[in-house]
PDB file of C-alpha atoms in Angstrom:
ATOM      1  CA  MET A   1      80.373  63.561  32.633  1.00 80.00           C
ATOM      2  CA  ASN A   2      77.629  61.149  33.590  1.00 90.00           C
ATOM      3  CA  LEU A   3      74.939  62.002  36.124  1.00 93.00           C
ATOM      4  CA  SER A   4      72.720  59.544  37.937  1.00 91.00           C
ATOM      5  CA  ASP A   5      68.956  59.771  37.483  1.00 88.00           C
ATOM      6  CA  ILE A   6      68.567  61.486  40.849  1.00 89.00           C
ATOM      7  CA  GLU A   7      71.331  63.997  40.042  1.00 93.00           C
ATOM      8  CA  ASN A   8      69.503  64.806  36.792  1.00 93.00           C
ATOM      9  CA  VAL A   9      66.264  65.402  38.697  1.00 91.00           C
ATOM     10  CA  VAL A  10      68.028  67.714  41.170  1.00 94.00           C
ATOM     11  CA  LEU A  11      69.713  69.650  38.370  1.00 96.00           C
ATOM     12  CA  ASP A  12      66.395  69.997  36.520  1.00 94.00           C
ATOM     13  CA  LEU A  13      64.819  71.544  39.623  1.00 94.00           C
ATOM     14  CA  LEU A  14      67.543  74.203  39.674  1.00 97.00           C
ATOM     15  CA  LEU A  15      67.484  75.313  36.058  1.00 97.00           C
ATOM     16  CA  ASP A  16      65.124  78.272  36.444  1.00 93.00           C
ATOM     17  CA  ASP A  17      65.116  79.381  40.070  1.00 95.00           C
ATOM     18  CA  TYR A  18      66.909  79.277  43.397  1.00 96.00           C
ATOM     19  CA  GLU A  19      65.827  76.344  45.551  1.00 95.00           C
ATOM     20  CA  GLU A  20      66.639  75.241  49.081  1.00 93.00           C
ATOM     21  CA  PRO A  21      67.481  71.617  49.973  1.00 92.00           C
ATOM     22  CA  ARG A  22      64.335  71.085  52.054  1.00 91.00           C
ATOM     23  CA  ILE A  23      62.076  71.990  49.118  1.00 93.00           C
ATOM     24  CA  ILE A  24      64.207  69.986  46.689  1.00 93.00           C
ATOM     25  CA  ALA A  25      63.847  66.905  48.919  1.00 93.00           C
ATOM     26  CA  LYS A  26      60.076  67.386  49.062  1.00 91.00           C
ATOM     27  CA  ASN A  27      59.803  67.803  45.282  1.00 89.00           C
ATOM     28  CA  ILE A  28      62.041  64.835  44.536  1.00 88.00           C
ATOM     29  CA  SER A  29      60.069  62.622  46.900  1.00 85.00           C
ATOM     30  CA  THR A  30      57.002  63.500  44.838  1.00 82.00           C
ATOM     31  CA  PHE A  31      58.766  62.875  41.497  1.00 76.00           C
ATOM     32  CA  ILE A  32      60.253  59.511  42.381  1.00 76.00           C
ATOM     33  CA  ALA A  33      57.471  58.426  44.767  1.00 78.00           C
ATOM     34  CA  SER A  34      60.087  57.540  47.351  1.00 81.00           C
ATOM     35  CA  PRO A  35      61.295  59.572  50.321  1.00 87.00           C
ATOM     36  CA  ILE A  36      64.679  61.276  50.173  1.00 91.00           C
ATOM     37  CA  THR A  37      66.213  63.160  53.070  1.00 91.00           C
ATOM     38  CA  GLU A  38      67.519  66.700  53.073  1.00 89.00           C
ATOM     39  CA  GLN A  39      70.976  65.283  53.928  1.00 90.00           C
ATOM     40  CA  GLU A  40      70.881  63.064  50.850  1.00 92.00           C
ATOM     41  CA  VAL A  41      69.921  66.085  48.743  1.00 92.00           C
ATOM     42  CA  LEU A  42      72.768  68.117  50.262  1.00 90.00           C
ATOM     43  CA  SER A  43      75.190  65.355  49.332  1.00 91.00           C
ATOM     44  CA  ILE A  44      73.939  65.373  45.730  1.00 93.00           C
ATOM     45  CA  LEU A  45      74.101  69.173  45.630  1.00 93.00           C
ATOM     46  CA  GLY A  46      77.674  69.091  46.934  1.00 91.00           C
ATOM     47  CA  SER A  47      78.633  66.715  44.152  1.00 93.00           C
ATOM     48  CA  LEU A  48      76.916  68.856  41.516  1.00 96.00           C
ATOM     49  CA  ALA A  49      78.591  71.985  42.913  1.00 94.00           C
ATOM     50  CA  GLU A  50      82.022  70.331  42.767  1.00 92.00           C
ATOM     51  CA  SER A  51      81.304  69.506  39.119  1.00 94.00           C
ATOM     52  CA  GLY A  52      80.461  73.154  38.446  1.00 95.00           C
ATOM     53  CA  LEU A  53      76.844  72.422  37.530  1.00 97.00           C
ATOM     54  CA  VAL A  54      75.215  74.243  40.464  1.00 97.00           C
ATOM     55  CA  GLN A  55      76.212  77.166  42.661  1.00 95.00           C
ATOM     56  CA  PRO A  56      75.392  77.505  46.370  1.00 94.00           C
ATOM     57  CA  PHE A  57      74.109  80.847  47.680  1.00 94.00           C
ATOM     58  CA  ILE A  58      72.948  82.378  50.909  1.00 89.00           C
ATOM     59  CA  TYR A  59      70.071  84.835  50.961  1.00 88.00           C
ATOM     60  CA  ASP A  60      70.788  88.192  52.567  1.00 87.00           C
ATOM     61  CA  ALA A  61      67.487  89.537  53.882  1.00 88.00           C
ATOM     62  CA  THR A  62      68.980  92.986  54.432  1.00 92.00           C
ATOM     63  CA  THR A  63      69.942  93.478  50.788  1.00 92.00           C
ATOM     64  CA  GLN A  64      67.296  91.039  49.508  1.00 92.00           C
ATOM     65  CA  GLN A  65      69.901  89.406  47.294  1.00 93.00           C
ATOM     66  CA  TYR A  66      71.426  85.980  46.884  1.00 93.00           C
ATOM     67  CA  MET A  67      75.178  85.915  47.483  1.00 91.00           C
ATOM     68  CA  LYS A  68      77.469  83.203  46.110  1.00 92.00           C
ATOM     69  CA  ILE A  69      79.359  81.106  48.623  1.00 88.00           C
ATOM     70  CA  GLU A  70      82.037  78.472  48.237  1.00 80.00           C
ATOM     71  CA  SER A  71      80.850  74.891  47.820  1.00 70.00           C
ATOM     72  CA  ALA A  72      82.798  73.863  50.916  1.00 59.00           C
ATOM     73  CA  LEU A  73      80.735  76.266  53.031  1.00 59.00           C
ATOM     74  CA  ALA A  74      77.406  74.973  51.750  1.00 57.00           C
ATOM     75  CA  HIS A  75      77.080  72.218  54.375  1.00 58.00           C
ATOM     76  CA  ALA A  76      77.760  74.684  57.184  1.00 55.00           C
ATOM     77  CA  SER A  77      75.099  77.183  56.168  1.00 59.00           C
ATOM     78  CA  GLN A  78      71.575  77.049  57.543  1.00 71.00           C
ATOM     79  CA  ASN A  79      70.118  79.369  54.902  1.00 81.00           C
ATOM     80  CA  ILE A  80      71.510  77.759  51.755  1.00 90.00           C
ATOM     81  CA  TRP A  81      70.014  77.973  48.295  1.00 94.00           C
ATOM     82  CA  PHE A  82      71.200  76.522  44.996  1.00 96.00           C
ATOM     83  CA  LEU A  83      70.883  77.482  41.347  1.00 97.00           C
ATOM     84  CA  ALA A  84      72.153  75.815  38.177  1.00 98.00           C
ATOM     85  CA  THR A  85      75.192  77.517  36.684  1.00 97.00           C
ATOM     86  CA  THR A  86      75.475  78.385  33.007  1.00 97.00           C
ATOM     87  CA  THR A  87      77.470  75.167  32.643  1.00 97.00           C
ATOM     88  CA  GLY A  88      74.691  73.241  34.399  1.00 97.00           C
ATOM     89  CA  ARG A  89      71.999  74.708  32.133  1.00 97.00           C
ATOM     90  CA  GLU A  90      74.066  73.941  29.038  1.00 96.00           C
ATOM     91  CA  TRP A  91      74.726  70.392  30.263  1.00 95.00           C
ATOM     92  CA  ALA A  92      70.992  69.846  30.897  1.00 94.00           C
ATOM     93  CA  ALA A  93      70.077  71.233  27.459  1.00 94.00           C
ATOM     94  CA  ASN A  94      72.552  68.913  25.732  1.00 93.00           C
ATOM     95  CA  ASN A  95      71.936  65.810  27.850  1.00 90.00           C
ATOM     96  CA  GLY A  96      68.364  66.082  29.095  1.00 67.00           C
TER      97      GLY A  96
END
């Protein structure tokens, strides 16, 4: 599997903590010194999720826990967060 430079940056941001697309877009814009939209980030995240490298979650304020959701539902959710999967962390360790 080959990832683009921007996909690698997104995956790196998700290795240690849950992140939301808005924050990812802000951080990436800083890293690459070029603006990137939240929609562009969501597209990249969707691709990484389909590859099994990241997992989408929603945050449940009542239980104060992150709950996994299906990748297909990620674009429909307003309160979406992402985290690298074990596969994603292993891929980054071996290819980063």
